[in-house]
XYZ file of C-alpha atoms in Angstrom:
396
model
C 25.397 -15.608 17.191
C 26.871 -18.478 15.260
C 26.815 -22.193 14.822
C 29.055 -22.520 17.981
C 27.903 -19.378 20.013
C 24.535 -19.280 21.933
C 22.072 -16.490 20.911
C 21.939 -13.354 22.609
C 18.625 -11.974 24.355
C 17.537 -9.963 21.182
C 18.149 -13.037 19.037
C 15.499 -15.032 20.792
C 11.902 -15.737 19.392
C 9.444 -13.325 20.137
C 12.101 -10.574 21.397
C 13.811 -10.465 17.867
C 10.409 -9.213 16.640
C 11.241 -5.865 18.033
C 14.135 -5.366 15.503
C 13.010 -7.263 12.479
C 12.118 -5.300 9.148
C 10.521 -8.011 7.180
C 7.567 -8.397 9.405
C 7.093 -4.584 9.172
C 7.061 -4.854 5.361
C 4.157 -7.485 5.452
C 2.368 -5.405 7.983
C 2.551 -2.293 5.728
C 1.243 -4.174 2.683
C -1.544 -5.710 4.918
C -2.494 -2.439 6.382
C -2.591 -1.018 2.784
C -5.174 -3.491 1.709
C -7.231 -3.276 4.832
C -7.372 0.759 4.920
C -7.806 1.269 1.225
C -10.616 -1.385 1.014
C -12.898 -0.517 3.930
C -14.335 2.439 2.461
C -15.519 1.038 -1.004
C -16.278 -2.046 0.820
C -18.737 -0.117 3.136
C -20.363 1.725 0.224
C -20.650 -1.367 -1.986
C -22.526 -2.993 0.964
C -24.686 0.066 1.341
C -25.804 -0.124 -2.253
C -24.014 3.066 -2.903
C -21.740 1.443 -5.725
C -21.227 4.862 -7.844
C -19.834 6.420 -4.916
C -17.461 3.148 -4.188
C -16.317 3.583 -7.779
C -15.681 7.147 -7.666
C -13.675 6.785 -4.510
C -11.580 4.156 -6.054
C -10.949 6.103 -9.107
C -9.926 9.381 -7.124
C -7.953 7.021 -4.359
C -6.057 5.464 -6.921
C -5.187 8.741 -8.694
C -4.131 10.403 -5.378
C -2.211 7.268 -4.175
C 0.782 8.211 -6.407
C 1.420 11.686 -5.042
C 0.657 11.037 -1.603
C 2.962 7.883 -1.568
C 5.791 9.074 -4.210
C 6.245 12.785 -3.104
C 7.274 12.168 0.481
C 9.491 9.569 -0.378
C 11.198 11.880 -2.848
C 11.363 14.525 -0.087
C 13.025 12.227 2.267
C 15.520 11.045 -0.575
C 16.276 14.787 -1.109
C 17.047 15.296 2.757
C 19.297 12.275 2.630
C 20.995 13.334 -0.588
C 21.964 16.717 1.041
C 23.175 15.024 4.049
C 25.409 12.884 2.200
C 26.984 15.851 0.344
C 27.395 17.684 3.349
C 29.449 14.666 4.793
C 26.820 13.662 7.498
C 27.477 9.875 6.659
C 31.327 10.319 7.160
C 31.366 8.478 10.701
C 28.983 5.804 9.291
C 31.482 4.742 6.743
C 33.969 3.365 9.382
C 31.363 2.305 12.150
C 31.625 -1.284 13.293
C 28.366 -2.335 11.912
C 28.111 -3.806 8.384
C 24.610 -2.512 7.890
C 25.444 1.084 8.635
C 28.360 0.949 6.403
C 26.971 -0.843 3.594
C 23.829 1.455 3.397
C 25.713 4.843 3.674
C 26.187 6.663 0.613
C 29.290 8.556 -0.404
C 29.148 12.200 -1.759
C 29.241 12.908 -5.400
C 32.567 13.452 -7.298
C 31.415 16.801 -8.731
C 29.117 19.601 -8.392
C 27.121 18.713 -11.543
C 27.397 14.882 -10.526
C 25.422 15.909 -7.342
C 22.274 16.679 -9.084
C 22.629 14.090 -11.542
C 22.910 11.530 -8.859
C 19.758 12.921 -7.112
C 17.659 12.843 -10.201
C 18.825 9.514 -11.100
C 17.865 8.078 -7.881
C 14.556 9.762 -7.621
C 13.793 7.717 -10.791
C 15.174 4.316 -10.116
C 13.348 4.111 -6.653
C 10.395 3.491 -8.812
C 11.898 1.796 -11.754
C 13.768 -0.928 -9.978
C 13.651 -0.245 -6.428
C 17.375 1.137 -5.964
C 18.139 4.160 -4.113
C 21.648 4.851 -2.981
C 20.585 7.576 -0.559
C 17.946 5.534 1.318
C 18.248 1.705 0.727
C 14.972 0.932 2.423
C 12.917 2.729 -0.177
C 13.207 -0.411 -2.220
C 9.852 -1.631 -0.699
C 8.127 1.373 -1.944
C 7.544 0.310 -5.300
C 6.043 -3.017 -4.291
C 3.919 -1.166 -1.509
C 2.602 0.947 -4.479
C 2.127 -2.056 -6.408
C -0.034 -3.480 -3.857
C -2.060 -0.338 -3.513
C -2.889 -0.616 -7.280
C -3.768 -4.489 -6.738
C -6.032 -3.366 -4.124
C -7.947 -0.915 -6.222
C -8.044 -3.031 -9.233
C -9.478 -5.952 -7.301
C -12.235 -3.835 -5.589
C -13.121 -2.232 -9.062
C -13.732 -5.853 -10.473
C -15.611 -6.787 -7.318
C -17.771 -3.776 -6.327
C -20.967 -5.402 -7.753
C -20.465 -8.997 -6.425
C -22.554 -10.011 -3.171
C -20.386 -9.816 0.014
C -20.315 -13.522 0.522
C -19.030 -14.263 -2.752
C -16.719 -11.427 -2.640
C -15.176 -12.859 0.468
C -14.691 -16.088 -1.529
C -13.218 -14.620 -4.580
C -10.584 -12.576 -2.315
C -9.622 -15.790 -0.132
C -9.006 -17.383 -3.622
C -6.921 -14.648 -4.628
C -4.931 -14.855 -1.484
C -4.407 -18.601 -2.179
C -3.328 -17.486 -5.776
C -0.672 -15.210 -4.499
C 0.346 -17.920 -1.821
C 1.165 -20.357 -4.623
C 2.667 -18.018 -6.903
C 5.502 -16.854 -4.422
C 4.492 -13.115 -4.027
C 5.386 -13.166 -0.279
C 6.249 -9.465 -0.027
C 3.109 -7.784 -0.648
C 0.787 -10.263 -2.600
C -0.915 -12.447 -0.152
C -0.646 -9.726 2.608
C -2.587 -7.204 0.412
C -5.595 -9.860 -0.151
C -5.483 -10.775 3.658
C -5.929 -7.050 4.466
C -9.060 -6.878 1.939
C -10.346 -10.082 3.506
C -10.363 -8.702 6.952
C -11.837 -5.351 6.094
C -14.839 -7.189 4.560
C -14.938 -9.926 7.520
C -14.749 -6.626 9.905
C -18.015 -5.177 8.612
C -19.882 -8.495 7.877
C -22.704 -8.839 10.452
C -22.661 -12.658 10.150
C -18.795 -12.627 11.219
C -19.768 -10.556 14.085
C -22.618 -12.692 15.226
C -20.670 -15.711 14.970
C -17.816 -14.377 17.162
C -20.094 -12.979 19.731
C -21.884 -16.460 20.093
C -18.656 -18.289 20.581
C -16.649 -16.161 23.219
C -14.418 -18.965 24.424
C -13.384 -19.814 20.822
C -12.677 -16.259 20.242
C -10.338 -15.641 23.256
C -8.614 -18.981 22.519
C -8.346 -18.702 18.929
C -7.257 -15.198 18.649
C -4.649 -15.657 21.624
C -3.337 -18.898 19.657
C -3.200 -16.723 16.222
C -1.240 -13.733 17.992
C 1.100 -16.248 19.736
C 1.991 -18.264 16.770
C 2.066 -15.157 14.640
C 4.808 -13.566 16.639
C 6.567 -16.899 16.820
C 6.664 -17.100 13.032
C 7.726 -13.402 12.370
C 10.833 -14.436 14.549
C 12.168 -16.547 11.996
C 15.793 -15.184 11.138
C 16.668 -13.843 7.781
C 20.189 -15.602 7.621
C 21.299 -18.847 9.177
C 18.120 -20.521 10.584
C 20.276 -23.565 11.090
C 21.966 -22.023 14.134
C 19.384 -22.336 16.364
C 17.163 -25.461 17.098
C 13.829 -23.508 17.049
C 14.423 -22.040 13.698
C 15.575 -25.327 12.215
C 12.400 -26.853 13.157
C 10.750 -24.157 11.322
C 12.676 -24.912 8.077
C 11.361 -28.386 8.420
C 7.823 -27.073 8.862
C 8.454 -24.767 5.934
C 9.147 -27.606 3.359
C 5.681 -28.988 4.403
C 3.569 -25.727 4.333
C 4.922 -23.480 1.793
C 5.370 -23.604 -1.840
C 8.752 -24.972 -3.357
C 11.597 -22.853 -3.835
C 10.351 -20.006 -2.206
C 12.217 -17.877 0.495
C 11.162 -18.740 3.737
C 12.479 -15.707 5.390
C 9.666 -13.781 3.414
C 7.053 -16.325 3.840
C 7.182 -16.762 7.535
C 7.147 -13.156 8.521
C 4.306 -12.591 6.158
C 2.202 -15.466 7.582
C 3.168 -14.304 10.962
C 1.917 -10.728 10.248
C -1.396 -12.133 8.795
C -2.092 -14.141 11.739
C -1.212 -11.761 14.441
C -3.517 -8.977 12.475
C -6.395 -11.747 12.372
C -5.875 -12.702 15.929
C -6.044 -8.842 17.002
C -9.067 -8.226 15.032
C -11.026 -10.692 16.957
C -9.514 -10.093 20.445
C -11.370 -7.245 22.245
C -8.566 -6.875 24.767
C -5.832 -6.513 22.272
C -7.877 -3.908 20.311
C -8.456 -2.049 23.742
C -4.890 -2.041 24.267
C -3.778 -0.845 20.714
C -6.494 1.888 21.103
C -4.668 3.654 23.801
C -3.739 7.068 22.733
C -0.126 6.819 22.917
C -0.032 3.657 20.505
C -2.583 5.335 18.183
C -0.235 8.389 17.885
C 2.388 6.188 17.113
C 0.528 4.388 14.468
C -0.303 7.510 12.766
C 3.484 8.427 12.518
C 4.329 5.033 11.142
C 4.876 6.360 7.304
C 7.219 9.040 8.541
C 8.896 7.052 11.070
C 9.746 4.338 8.101
C 10.802 7.235 5.775
C 13.124 8.806 8.387
C 14.447 6.160 10.822
C 17.503 4.841 8.382
C 18.867 8.099 7.529
C 18.772 9.231 11.201
C 20.236 6.043 12.364
C 23.215 6.449 9.851
C 23.732 10.047 11.319
C 22.307 10.974 14.632
C 22.548 7.575 16.370
C 25.817 6.673 14.711
C 27.460 9.765 15.682
C 26.289 9.246 19.466
C 27.512 5.557 19.371
C 30.706 5.937 17.163
C 31.626 9.624 16.961
C 33.626 9.554 20.178
C 35.738 6.322 19.166
C 39.128 6.226 18.101
C 39.874 4.037 15.139
C 42.290 1.206 15.344
C 45.643 1.321 13.308
C 45.360 0.597 9.596
C 47.668 -1.101 7.271
C 50.351 -3.498 8.328
C 52.167 -4.223 11.403
C 55.917 -3.945 12.217
C 56.391 -7.292 10.799
C 54.606 -6.638 7.648
C 51.451 -8.649 8.263
C 48.177 -7.023 7.194
C 46.030 -5.655 9.986
C 42.303 -6.347 10.165
C 39.781 -3.602 9.119
C 39.983 -0.816 11.904
C 36.395 -0.123 12.383
C 35.340 2.529 14.844
C 33.903 0.585 17.900
C 31.060 1.541 20.232
C 32.634 4.548 22.317
C 31.079 2.783 25.572
C 28.755 0.087 26.130
C 26.568 2.065 28.664
C 26.102 4.549 25.820
C 23.911 1.914 23.843
C 21.581 1.664 26.954
C 21.057 5.436 27.248
C 21.227 6.325 23.368
C 18.867 3.852 21.939
C 15.758 4.991 24.195
C 16.436 8.502 23.585
C 16.972 7.941 20.207
C 13.405 6.702 19.591
C 12.183 9.744 21.293
C 14.146 11.986 18.831
C 12.853 9.860 15.938
C 9.342 10.052 16.852
C 9.614 13.770 17.639
C 11.277 14.378 14.191
C 8.403 12.250 12.584
C 5.629 14.436 14.435
C 7.314 17.661 12.684
C 7.230 15.752 9.185
C 3.513 14.750 9.988
C 2.807 18.612 11.170
C 4.654 20.170 8.196
C 5.871 17.987 5.262
C 2.759 15.774 4.792
C 0.284 18.517 4.516
C 2.592 20.340 2.208
C 2.691 16.962 0.144
C -0.966 16.538 0.189
C -1.369 20.116 -0.919
C 0.750 19.515 -3.903
C -1.195 16.443 -4.832
C -4.539 18.231 -4.391
C -3.235 21.083 -6.674
C -2.144 18.809 -9.273
C -5.690 17.021 -9.154
C -7.633 20.443 -9.440
C -5.302 21.153 -12.316
C -5.981 17.842 -14.161
C -9.305 16.592 -13.242
C -12.653 17.398 -14.847
C -14.918 20.048 -13.169
C -17.651 17.313 -12.513
C -15.087 15.058 -10.832
C -13.753 17.540 -8.257
C -14.842 16.869 -4.823
C -15.681 19.724 -2.171
C -14.219 17.663 0.495
C -11.570 14.847 0.605
C -12.913 11.183 0.523
C -12.308 8.577 3.065
C -9.746 6.728 0.974
C -7.791 10.201 0.260
């Protein structure tokens, strides 16, 4: 697609949501706020404030280990693959994203370990990770988790109605401050968690079934449309140009529309789903629940597997065009490896998703329990005896 060419099928609104990552980051932030706040909010409403505070303290401590250790394992595996030459084909693939995100092996044996430990640290310092570029989001999501715990710690004694008002105010503050990556999505998740257990909200929704059906369907549809906002060149399509005009009216000044639209869209979709019985029934199917449980390992594994397994299948059998200059001395264009056969895409991509979730299943079965055990062992070592729990809490 360009300013002179029509869009392809996968560049159209709604369909492009299947392949856009920014809305996924917003959903991760929203789910972080929702899941990490639901337990303390229930305990607070039940008057069990001491248990809520204890859960917040332990969950905040455990979050670092259960968030950072799996990411470090994924980085180490990607580092090993890089040193063994698994990204060699990716360096010449006819895909700018694959080439630009594929690391090169270190120049010396000692340098390999230096590079590994350096990237294990910089992931959490400035978001840079040579071996897995998508991990730049993790430091922000970890920050969002801490924002959730700190906010709930401050509000655990507040009456539910006032707490909802304060959380809404914090959402507005994050909206105006320009934190579209995690900020207002985190507080949207907390607000939805509070609303999901509020009896007055449930009574109002039950008393207005038509408003519930129309409102939730409208929120989901508009949300998916907003999530379709392109990351680059919105002026190339009429529908996204109109969204630029709208953004100047509804968003704060000098913010990145490509962050705000997916964030706002994700919040609208989640809100619509929460009040839509049919949508919740569909999303509660066993297959979708299974896929949802694997979202964390899928996030950690998908990029390295795309740059290795999928790249080998799509580009590995291709012949690279000539390099350098032609007979007349004219510089030839970059000779990137083309896709071996167009039909390979039709077959390989669905099979790759099956393979990806299969690998993620093994990760959830073996790696995640190991990471949990390491975190638990460290907790047992440093916690006071009277703070150790016999069984994991809901937020763990």
